[in-house]
Amino acid sequence: MLKINLLPIRQLKKRNQAQKQLLGLLVAFLCVLALLATTAFQQKQSIDNLQDRIAALDAEKSRHAPTLKKIEKLKEDIAEFNRKTEIINKLRADSSLTVRVLDEVANRIDNQRIWLASLRQQHSSLSLTGTALDNQTIAQFMDELKESPFVQSVNLTTSTLKVVSGRDLKSFQLVSSVSQPVAETPPTAKSQ
């Protein structure tokens, strides 16, 4: 006898296969959801930990705020102290420069051949006016001044003939720039 199967086997197989695929997709989707949920939970915990740490650091920072203000105040005080010290050292150097320049001029002048009428120093400029026997004496005096460590340049601005007591003398004016020698440091409060 012949048996005929009237059941739709192909359709049942297709339906069964579709159900398996759907179940596989559902399991894969649930796995992806579980993975995303786990990642989100870990990220949330990481964010919470970082926020707690930020809050703790802010609290510690606020505890140290008075100390930080004191440190800033001390830095400002140190900067002001250094500025004032530099001003004092510059004033000392400038005052000692005037004395040393006068000493250099006095030591280098030939009192028998040249006579100064005026000497004026303003900051780093020195102006000398005087009378000499001749041009050679003025040139020698200029060379002597150039040898000084405090005098950088000497320029003759005027030289004119002047009659004094029946003698022909040379009236002159010199301009030079003066400053402390580079190697020399100004005296400090401890050395005085």
Coordinates of C-alpha atoms in Angstrom, one line a residue:
M1 CA 0.0 0.0 0.0
L2 CA 1.0 3.4 -0.8
K3 CA 1.0 6.1 1.8
I4 CA 0.6 9.7 0.9
N5 CA 1.7 12.3 3.3
L6 CA -0.6 15.2 3.1
L7 CA 1.2 17.3 5.6
P8 CA 3.1 20.2 4.2
I9 CA 6.6 19.1 5.1
R10 CA 8.4 21.8 3.2
Q11 CA 6.3 24.5 4.7
L12 CA 6.9 22.9 8.2
K13 CA 10.6 22.7 7.6
K14 CA 10.7 26.3 6.4
R15 CA 8.6 27.4 9.3
N16 CA 10.8 25.5 11.7
Q17 CA 14.0 27.0 10.1
A18 CA 12.5 30.5 10.2
Q19 CA 11.7 29.9 13.9
K20 CA 15.3 28.8 14.6
Q21 CA 16.7 31.8 12.7
L22 CA 14.3 34.1 14.6
L23 CA 15.3 32.5 17.9
G24 CA 19.0 32.9 16.9
L25 CA 18.5 36.6 16.1
L26 CA 16.6 37.1 19.3
V27 CA 19.4 35.4 21.3
A28 CA 22.0 37.5 19.4
F29 CA 20.0 40.7 20.1
L30 CA 19.7 39.8 23.7
C31 CA 23.4 39.1 23.9
V32 CA 24.1 42.5 22.3
L33 CA 21.7 44.2 24.7
A34 CA 23.4 42.4 27.7
L35 CA 26.8 43.5 26.4
L36 CA 25.6 47.1 26.0
A37 CA 24.0 47.0 29.5
T38 CA 27.2 45.7 31.0
T39 CA 29.3 48.4 29.2
A40 CA 26.8 51.1 30.3
F41 CA 26.9 49.9 33.9
Q42 CA 30.7 50.0 33.9
Q43 CA 30.8 53.4 32.3
K44 CA 28.2 54.7 34.9
Q45 CA 30.4 53.3 37.7
S46 CA 33.5 54.9 36.2
I47 CA 31.7 58.2 35.9
D48 CA 30.4 58.0 39.5
N49 CA 33.9 57.1 40.7
L50 CA 35.4 60.1 38.8
Q51 CA 32.7 62.4 40.1
D52 CA 33.4 61.3 43.7
R53 CA 37.1 61.8 43.1
I54 CA 36.5 65.3 41.7
A55 CA 34.3 66.1 44.7
A56 CA 37.0 64.9 47.1
L57 CA 39.7 66.9 45.2
D58 CA 37.6 70.0 45.3
A59 CA 37.1 69.6 49.0
E60 CA 40.8 69.1 49.5
K61 CA 41.5 72.2 47.3
S62 CA 39.0 74.3 49.3
R63 CA 40.8 73.1 52.5
H64 CA 44.1 74.3 51.1
A65 CA 42.8 77.6 49.7
P66 CA 44.1 79.7 52.6
T67 CA 47.5 78.1 52.2
L68 CA 47.5 78.8 48.5
K69 CA 46.5 82.4 49.1
K70 CA 49.4 82.7 51.5
I71 CA 51.7 81.3 48.9
E72 CA 50.5 83.7 46.3
K73 CA 50.9 86.6 48.7
L74 CA 54.4 85.4 49.5
K75 CA 55.3 85.2 45.8
E76 CA 54.0 88.8 45.4
D77 CA 56.0 89.9 48.4
I78 CA 59.2 88.2 47.0
A79 CA 58.7 89.9 43.6
E80 CA 58.2 93.3 45.3
F81 CA 61.3 92.7 47.5
N82 CA 63.4 91.8 44.5
R83 CA 62.2 94.8 42.6
K84 CA 63.1 97.1 45.6
T85 CA 66.4 95.4 46.0
E86 CA 67.2 95.9 42.3
I87 CA 66.3 99.6 42.7
I88 CA 68.6 100.0 45.8
N89 CA 71.4 98.2 44.0
K90 CA 71.0 100.4 41.0
L91 CA 71.0 103.5 43.2
R92 CA 74.1 102.3 45.0
A93 CA 75.9 101.6 41.7
D94 CA 74.9 105.0 40.3
S95 CA 76.0 106.9 43.4
S96 CA 79.3 105.0 43.4
L97 CA 79.7 105.6 39.7
T98 CA 79.6 109.4 40.2
V99 CA 82.3 109.2 42.9
R100 CA 84.5 106.9 40.8
V101 CA 84.1 109.0 37.6
L102 CA 85.2 112.1 39.6
D103 CA 88.2 110.1 40.9
E104 CA 89.1 108.9 37.5
V105 CA 89.0 112.5 36.0
A106 CA 91.0 113.8 39.0
N107 CA 93.7 111.1 38.6
R108 CA 94.0 111.4 34.9
I109 CA 94.2 115.2 34.5
D110 CA 97.5 117.0 34.1
N111 CA 97.1 119.9 36.5
Q112 CA 100.1 121.8 35.0
R113 CA 98.7 121.8 31.4
I114 CA 94.9 121.5 31.7
W115 CA 92.3 123.1 33.9
L116 CA 88.6 122.1 34.3
A117 CA 86.0 124.8 34.5
S118 CA 83.0 122.5 34.9
L119 CA 82.1 118.8 35.2
R120 CA 78.5 117.7 34.8
Q121 CA 77.2 114.1 35.0
Q122 CA 73.6 113.2 34.1
H123 CA 72.8 109.4 34.2
S124 CA 75.4 107.9 31.8
S125 CA 76.5 111.2 30.2
L126 CA 79.6 113.2 31.4
S127 CA 80.3 116.7 30.1
L128 CA 83.6 118.4 30.8
T129 CA 84.5 122.0 30.0
G130 CA 87.9 123.5 30.5
T131 CA 91.0 125.2 29.3
A132 CA 94.3 123.6 28.1
L133 CA 97.7 124.8 26.9
D134 CA 97.3 123.3 23.4
N135 CA 95.4 120.7 21.3
Q136 CA 98.0 118.0 22.1
T137 CA 97.2 118.3 25.8
I138 CA 93.5 117.9 25.1
A139 CA 94.2 114.8 22.9
Q140 CA 96.3 113.3 25.7
F141 CA 93.6 114.0 28.3
M142 CA 91.0 112.3 26.0
D143 CA 93.3 109.3 25.6
E144 CA 93.8 109.1 29.4
L145 CA 90.0 109.2 29.9
K146 CA 89.5 106.4 27.3
E147 CA 91.8 104.1 29.4
S148 CA 89.4 104.4 32.4
P149 CA 87.1 101.4 32.9
F150 CA 84.3 103.7 33.7
V151 CA 84.5 105.8 30.5
Q152 CA 83.3 104.2 27.3
S153 CA 83.7 107.0 24.7
V154 CA 85.2 110.5 24.7
N155 CA 84.2 113.0 22.1
L156 CA 85.5 116.6 21.6
T157 CA 82.5 118.8 20.9
T158 CA 84.2 122.2 20.8
S159 CA 87.8 123.6 20.8
T160 CA 88.3 127.3 20.5
L161 CA 91.2 129.7 20.9
K162 CA 91.0 131.7 24.2
V163 CA 93.3 134.5 25.3
V164 CA 94.0 134.4 29.1
S165 CA 96.5 136.8 30.6
G166 CA 98.1 137.5 27.2
R167 CA 98.6 133.8 26.4
D168 CA 96.8 131.8 23.7
L169 CA 95.1 128.8 25.3
K170 CA 92.6 126.3 24.0
S171 CA 89.1 126.3 25.5
F172 CA 87.4 122.9 25.0
Q173 CA 84.3 120.8 25.8
L174 CA 84.3 117.0 26.0
V175 CA 81.3 114.7 26.1
S176 CA 81.6 111.1 27.2
S177 CA 79.4 108.2 28.2
V178 CA 80.1 106.5 31.6
S179 CA 78.9 103.3 33.3
Q180 CA 80.0 100.7 35.7
P181 CA 82.5 98.2 34.3
V182 CA 80.8 94.9 33.4
A183 CA 83.1 92.8 35.7
E184 CA 82.5 95.0 38.7
T185 CA 79.4 94.3 40.9
P186 CA 77.9 96.9 43.1
P187 CA 78.5 96.5 46.9
T188 CA 75.8 94.7 48.8
A189 CA 74.5 95.5 52.2
K190 CA 76.6 92.7 53.8
S191 CA 79.9 94.1 52.5
Q192 CA 79.2 97.6 54.0

